[in-house]
Amino acid sequence: MDEGRGIGFQNAVPWHIPEDLKHFARLTTGQTVLMGRHTYESLPERYRPLPHRRNVVASRSLTQPPHPDVELCDSAEQFVLATRAGAGSDVGGKLWVIGGAEIYQATLPQWDQVQLTLVRGTHAADAYFPPFEEFFELKEEVDRGDYAFRRYSRRLAA
Ligand SMILES: NC(=O)c1ccc[n+]([C@@H]2O[C@H](COP(=O)([O-])OP(=O)(O)OC[C@H]3O[C@@H](n4cnc5c(N)ncnc54)[C@H](OP(=O)(O)O)[C@@H]3O)[C@@H](O)[C@H]2O)c1
């Protein structure tokens, strides 16, 4: 997100930071990614489904997966809960919720950690990252000037 919490504009990411895309790939490759239908549709055709990852798309309107290698779920919340319940036996490894705004908002209560790239400045936006800082603690930051990689963990209940 940027400093105005923007993450998207007209179904595209408002910036292009190759290092951030590499960071995203390093974190998620070999694991499961859950995304909303809009985010799936926003991916360039050659990157969808995202390679070397189990791709799950959340939609209440689709009746068929948008691609033979994509799984469909009709409740993002239920998908996360079911994955957590099976944790340890899941061949898909970690589950990463990769947006967009609606899916972040719906699943936030289930997150264990947040891997955030904070992009300096503000951009035209119509999709925003939900407020999460109250529930999470900043554990690590790598400052790269125009952006910073941040890792947060859920705060332990008092
Ligand atoms: N900066 C970043 O890192 C980043 C990352 C990801 C996305 N984005 C941006 O975010 C924007 C897209 O966000 P968005 O909020 O518009 O869309 P989204 O969250 O990607 O997808 C919304 C769609 O997901 C389905 N949905 C929503 N809640 C659901 C739930 N609880 N269970 C099951 N399905 C559910 C609905 O699909 P149906 O209409 O089919 O029912 C809804 O229309 C784009 O601009 C994209 O570029 C940015």
Short mmCIF file of C-alpha atoms and ligand atoms in Angstrom, two decimals:
data_model
loop_
_atom_site.label_atom_id
_atom_site.label_comp_id
_atom_site.label_asym_id
_atom_site.label_seq_id
_atom_site.Cartn_x
_atom_site.Cartn_y
_atom_site.Cartn_z
CA MET A 1 0.00 0.00 0.00
CA ASP A 2 1.06 3.62 -0.31
CA GLU A 3 1.02 6.24 2.44
CA GLY A 4 -2.68 6.91 1.73
CA ARG A 5 -3.38 3.13 2.11
CA GLY A 6 -4.07 2.91 -1.65
CA ILE A 7 -3.48 -0.50 -3.29
CA GLY A 8 -5.31 -0.22 -6.61
CA PHE A 9 -6.82 2.07 -9.20
CA GLN A 10 -9.12 0.96 -12.01
CA ASN A 11 -8.26 -2.67 -11.32
CA ALA A 12 -4.51 -2.23 -11.58
CA VAL A 13 -1.70 -1.68 -9.08
CA PRO A 14 -0.80 2.05 -9.21
CA TRP A 15 2.99 1.48 -9.32
CA HIS A 16 5.49 -0.86 -10.94
CA ILE A 17 8.29 -1.96 -8.62
CA PRO A 18 10.11 -4.99 -10.07
CA GLU A 19 11.88 -5.66 -6.73
CA ASP A 20 8.49 -5.84 -5.03
CA LEU A 21 7.22 -8.36 -7.58
CA LYS A 22 10.32 -10.47 -6.93
CA HIS A 23 9.77 -10.20 -3.17
CA PHE A 24 6.14 -11.29 -3.67
CA ALA A 25 7.25 -14.26 -5.80
CA ARG A 26 9.89 -15.29 -3.24
CA LEU A 27 7.35 -15.28 -0.43
CA THR A 28 4.53 -17.10 -2.23
CA THR A 29 6.14 -19.57 -4.68
CA GLY A 30 5.31 -23.18 -3.85
CA GLN A 31 2.44 -22.14 -1.60
CA THR A 32 -1.25 -21.24 -1.81
CA VAL A 33 -2.53 -17.81 -2.89
CA LEU A 34 -6.11 -16.70 -2.29
CA MET A 35 -7.41 -13.72 -4.27
CA GLY A 36 -10.68 -12.03 -5.16
CA ARG A 37 -12.13 -12.28 -8.64
CA HIS A 38 -11.19 -8.69 -9.50
CA THR A 39 -7.56 -9.28 -8.58
CA TYR A 40 -7.42 -12.48 -10.63
CA GLU A 41 -8.86 -10.62 -13.63
CA SER A 42 -6.31 -7.82 -13.14
CA LEU A 43 -3.33 -10.17 -13.60
CA PRO A 44 -1.65 -10.06 -17.02
CA GLU A 45 -2.78 -13.12 -18.98
CA ARG A 46 0.68 -14.69 -19.02
CA TYR A 47 0.82 -14.57 -15.20
CA ARG A 48 -2.55 -16.11 -14.53
CA PRO A 49 -2.83 -18.39 -12.79
CA LEU A 50 0.28 -17.31 -10.91
CA PRO A 51 2.92 -19.94 -11.76
CA HIS A 52 4.20 -22.52 -9.27
CA ARG A 53 1.49 -21.70 -6.76
CA ARG A 54 -1.87 -23.18 -5.87
CA ASN A 55 -4.28 -20.44 -7.06
CA VAL A 56 -7.64 -20.02 -5.34
CA VAL A 57 -10.11 -17.39 -6.54
CA ALA A 58 -12.94 -16.15 -4.31
CA SER A 59 -16.20 -15.32 -6.08
CA ARG A 60 -19.87 -15.53 -5.27
CA SER A 61 -20.88 -15.12 -8.92
CA LEU A 62 -18.67 -17.55 -10.87
CA THR A 63 -19.94 -21.11 -11.19
CA GLN A 64 -16.83 -22.40 -12.98
CA PRO A 65 -13.16 -21.64 -12.22
CA PRO A 66 -11.78 -19.04 -14.66
CA HIS A 67 -8.99 -21.49 -15.65
CA PRO A 68 -8.58 -25.27 -15.33
CA ASP A 69 -5.65 -24.78 -12.90
CA VAL A 70 -7.59 -22.44 -10.61
CA GLU A 71 -9.75 -23.48 -7.67
CA LEU A 72 -12.89 -21.52 -6.92
CA CYS A 73 -14.29 -20.77 -3.46
CA ASP A 74 -17.53 -18.96 -2.68
CA SER A 75 -16.49 -17.78 0.79
CA ALA A 76 -13.02 -16.38 1.38
CA GLU A 77 -13.58 -16.53 5.16
CA GLN A 78 -14.59 -20.20 5.03
CA PHE A 79 -11.67 -21.06 2.82
CA VAL A 80 -9.20 -19.56 5.30
CA LEU A 81 -10.89 -21.25 8.27
CA ALA A 82 -10.93 -24.62 6.52
CA THR A 83 -7.25 -24.28 5.56
CA ARG A 84 -6.32 -23.38 9.13
CA ALA A 85 -8.27 -26.35 10.45
CA GLY A 86 -6.22 -28.61 8.19
CA ALA A 87 -2.93 -26.83 8.92
CA GLY A 88 0.03 -29.16 8.85
CA SER A 89 -1.49 -31.57 6.38
CA ASP A 90 -1.98 -28.95 3.68
CA VAL A 91 0.22 -29.73 0.70
CA GLY A 92 -0.20 -26.10 -0.42
CA GLY A 93 2.06 -24.89 2.44
CA LYS A 94 1.29 -21.42 3.77
CA LEU A 95 -1.86 -19.65 2.68
CA TRP A 96 -1.26 -16.11 1.44
CA VAL A 97 -4.19 -13.75 1.04
CA ILE A 98 -3.08 -11.55 -1.87
CA GLY A 99 -5.98 -9.12 -2.23
CA GLY A 100 -7.75 -7.12 -3.25
CA ALA A 101 -9.45 -4.78 -0.81
CA GLU A 102 -12.62 -6.85 -0.35
CA ILE A 103 -10.76 -10.08 0.31
CA TYR A 104 -8.30 -8.40 2.68
CA GLN A 105 -11.19 -6.94 4.65
CA ALA A 106 -13.09 -10.23 4.79
CA THR A 107 -10.14 -12.32 6.01
CA LEU A 108 -8.22 -9.89 8.23
CA PRO A 109 -9.48 -11.50 11.50
CA GLN A 110 -7.75 -14.75 10.42
CA TRP A 111 -4.32 -13.40 9.53
CA ASP A 112 -1.25 -14.46 11.51
CA GLN A 113 1.18 -12.07 9.85
CA VAL A 114 1.28 -9.26 7.32
CA GLN A 115 3.99 -8.82 4.71
CA LEU A 116 3.53 -5.23 3.63
CA THR A 117 5.38 -3.18 1.05
CA LEU A 118 4.92 0.45 2.04
CA VAL A 119 5.26 2.62 -1.05
CA ARG A 120 6.22 6.21 -0.30
CA GLY A 121 3.85 8.97 -1.39
CA THR A 122 0.21 8.76 -2.45
CA HIS A 123 -1.28 7.68 -5.77
CA ALA A 124 -4.72 7.87 -7.39
CA ALA A 125 -6.57 4.95 -5.81
CA ASP A 126 -10.01 3.36 -5.55
CA ALA A 127 -9.02 0.28 -3.52
CA TYR A 128 -7.47 0.49 -0.04
CA PHE A 129 -5.72 -1.75 2.47
CA PRO A 130 -7.83 -2.12 5.62
CA PRO A 131 -6.57 -0.74 8.95
CA PHE A 132 -4.79 -3.65 10.66
CA GLU A 133 -2.10 -1.98 12.79
CA GLU A 134 -4.14 -2.15 16.01
CA PHE A 135 -3.90 -5.94 15.90
CA PHE A 136 -0.36 -6.36 14.58
CA GLU A 137 3.14 -5.50 15.71
CA LEU A 138 5.94 -4.40 13.35
CA LYS A 139 8.72 -7.00 13.59
CA GLU A 140 11.06 -6.14 10.74
CA GLU A 141 11.60 -3.36 8.23
CA VAL A 142 13.93 -3.16 5.25
CA ASP A 143 14.05 0.38 3.92
CA ARG A 144 14.67 0.71 0.20
CA GLY A 145 14.16 4.45 -0.14
CA ASP A 146 11.05 4.72 -2.31
CA TYR A 147 9.49 1.77 -0.51
CA ALA A 148 10.01 -0.44 2.52
CA PHE A 149 9.39 -4.12 3.13
CA ARG A 150 7.66 -4.63 6.46
CA ARG A 151 6.72 -7.75 8.36
CA TYR A 152 4.12 -7.68 11.11
CA SER A 153 2.95 -10.41 13.52
CA ARG A 154 -0.38 -10.56 15.26
CA ARG A 155 -0.21 -9.10 18.77
CA LEU A 156 -0.82 -11.59 21.55
CA ALA A 157 -4.17 -11.02 23.26
CA ALA A 158 -3.73 -9.09 26.54
N1 LIG B 1 -1.20 -3.30 -4.34
C1 LIG B 1 -1.40 -4.58 -4.18
O1 LIG B 1 -0.56 -5.28 -3.64
C2 LIG B 1 -2.69 -5.20 -4.66
C3 LIG B 1 -2.92 -6.57 -4.43
C4 LIG B 1 -4.13 -7.13 -4.89
C5 LIG B 1 -5.05 -6.32 -5.53
N2 LIG B 1 -4.80 -5.02 -5.73
C6 LIG B 1 -5.77 -4.14 -6.38
O2 LIG B 1 -7.01 -4.21 -5.67
C7 LIG B 1 -8.06 -3.94 -6.58
C8 LIG B 1 -9.09 -5.06 -6.54
O3 LIG B 1 -9.70 -5.08 -5.25
P1 LIG B 1 -11.28 -5.25 -5.08
O4 LIG B 1 -11.60 -5.05 -3.64
O5 LIG B 1 -11.95 -4.41 -6.10
O6 LIG B 1 -11.53 -6.75 -5.57
P2 LIG B 1 -11.10 -8.20 -5.04
O7 LIG B 1 -11.10 -8.24 -3.55
O8 LIG B 1 -9.90 -8.65 -5.78
O9 LIG B 1 -12.32 -9.07 -5.62
C9 LIG B 1 -13.66 -8.75 -5.26
C10 LIG B 1 -14.54 -9.89 -5.68
O10 LIG B 1 -14.28 -11.03 -4.87
C11 LIG B 1 -15.49 -11.71 -4.58
N3 LIG B 1 -15.68 -11.64 -3.12
C12 LIG B 1 -15.65 -10.55 -2.30
N4 LIG B 1 -15.79 -10.90 -1.03
C13 LIG B 1 -15.90 -12.26 -1.02
C14 LIG B 1 -16.03 -13.21 0.02
N5 LIG B 1 -16.07 -12.84 1.32
N6 LIG B 1 -16.10 -14.53 -0.32
C15 LIG B 1 -16.07 -14.91 -1.64
N7 LIG B 1 -15.94 -14.05 -2.66
C16 LIG B 1 -15.85 -12.74 -2.35
C17 LIG B 1 -16.57 -11.02 -5.36
O11 LIG B 1 -16.57 -11.65 -6.64
P3 LIG B 1 -17.94 -11.83 -7.50
O12 LIG B 1 -18.30 -10.45 -7.92
O13 LIG B 1 -17.54 -12.73 -8.63
O14 LIG B 1 -18.93 -12.46 -6.55
C18 LIG B 1 -16.03 -9.60 -5.48
O15 LIG B 1 -16.57 -8.92 -6.58
C19 LIG B 1 -7.41 -3.81 -7.96
O16 LIG B 1 -7.16 -2.43 -8.24
C20 LIG B 1 -6.09 -4.54 -7.79
O17 LIG B 1 -5.11 -4.08 -8.71
C21 LIG B 1 -3.63 -4.44 -5.30
#
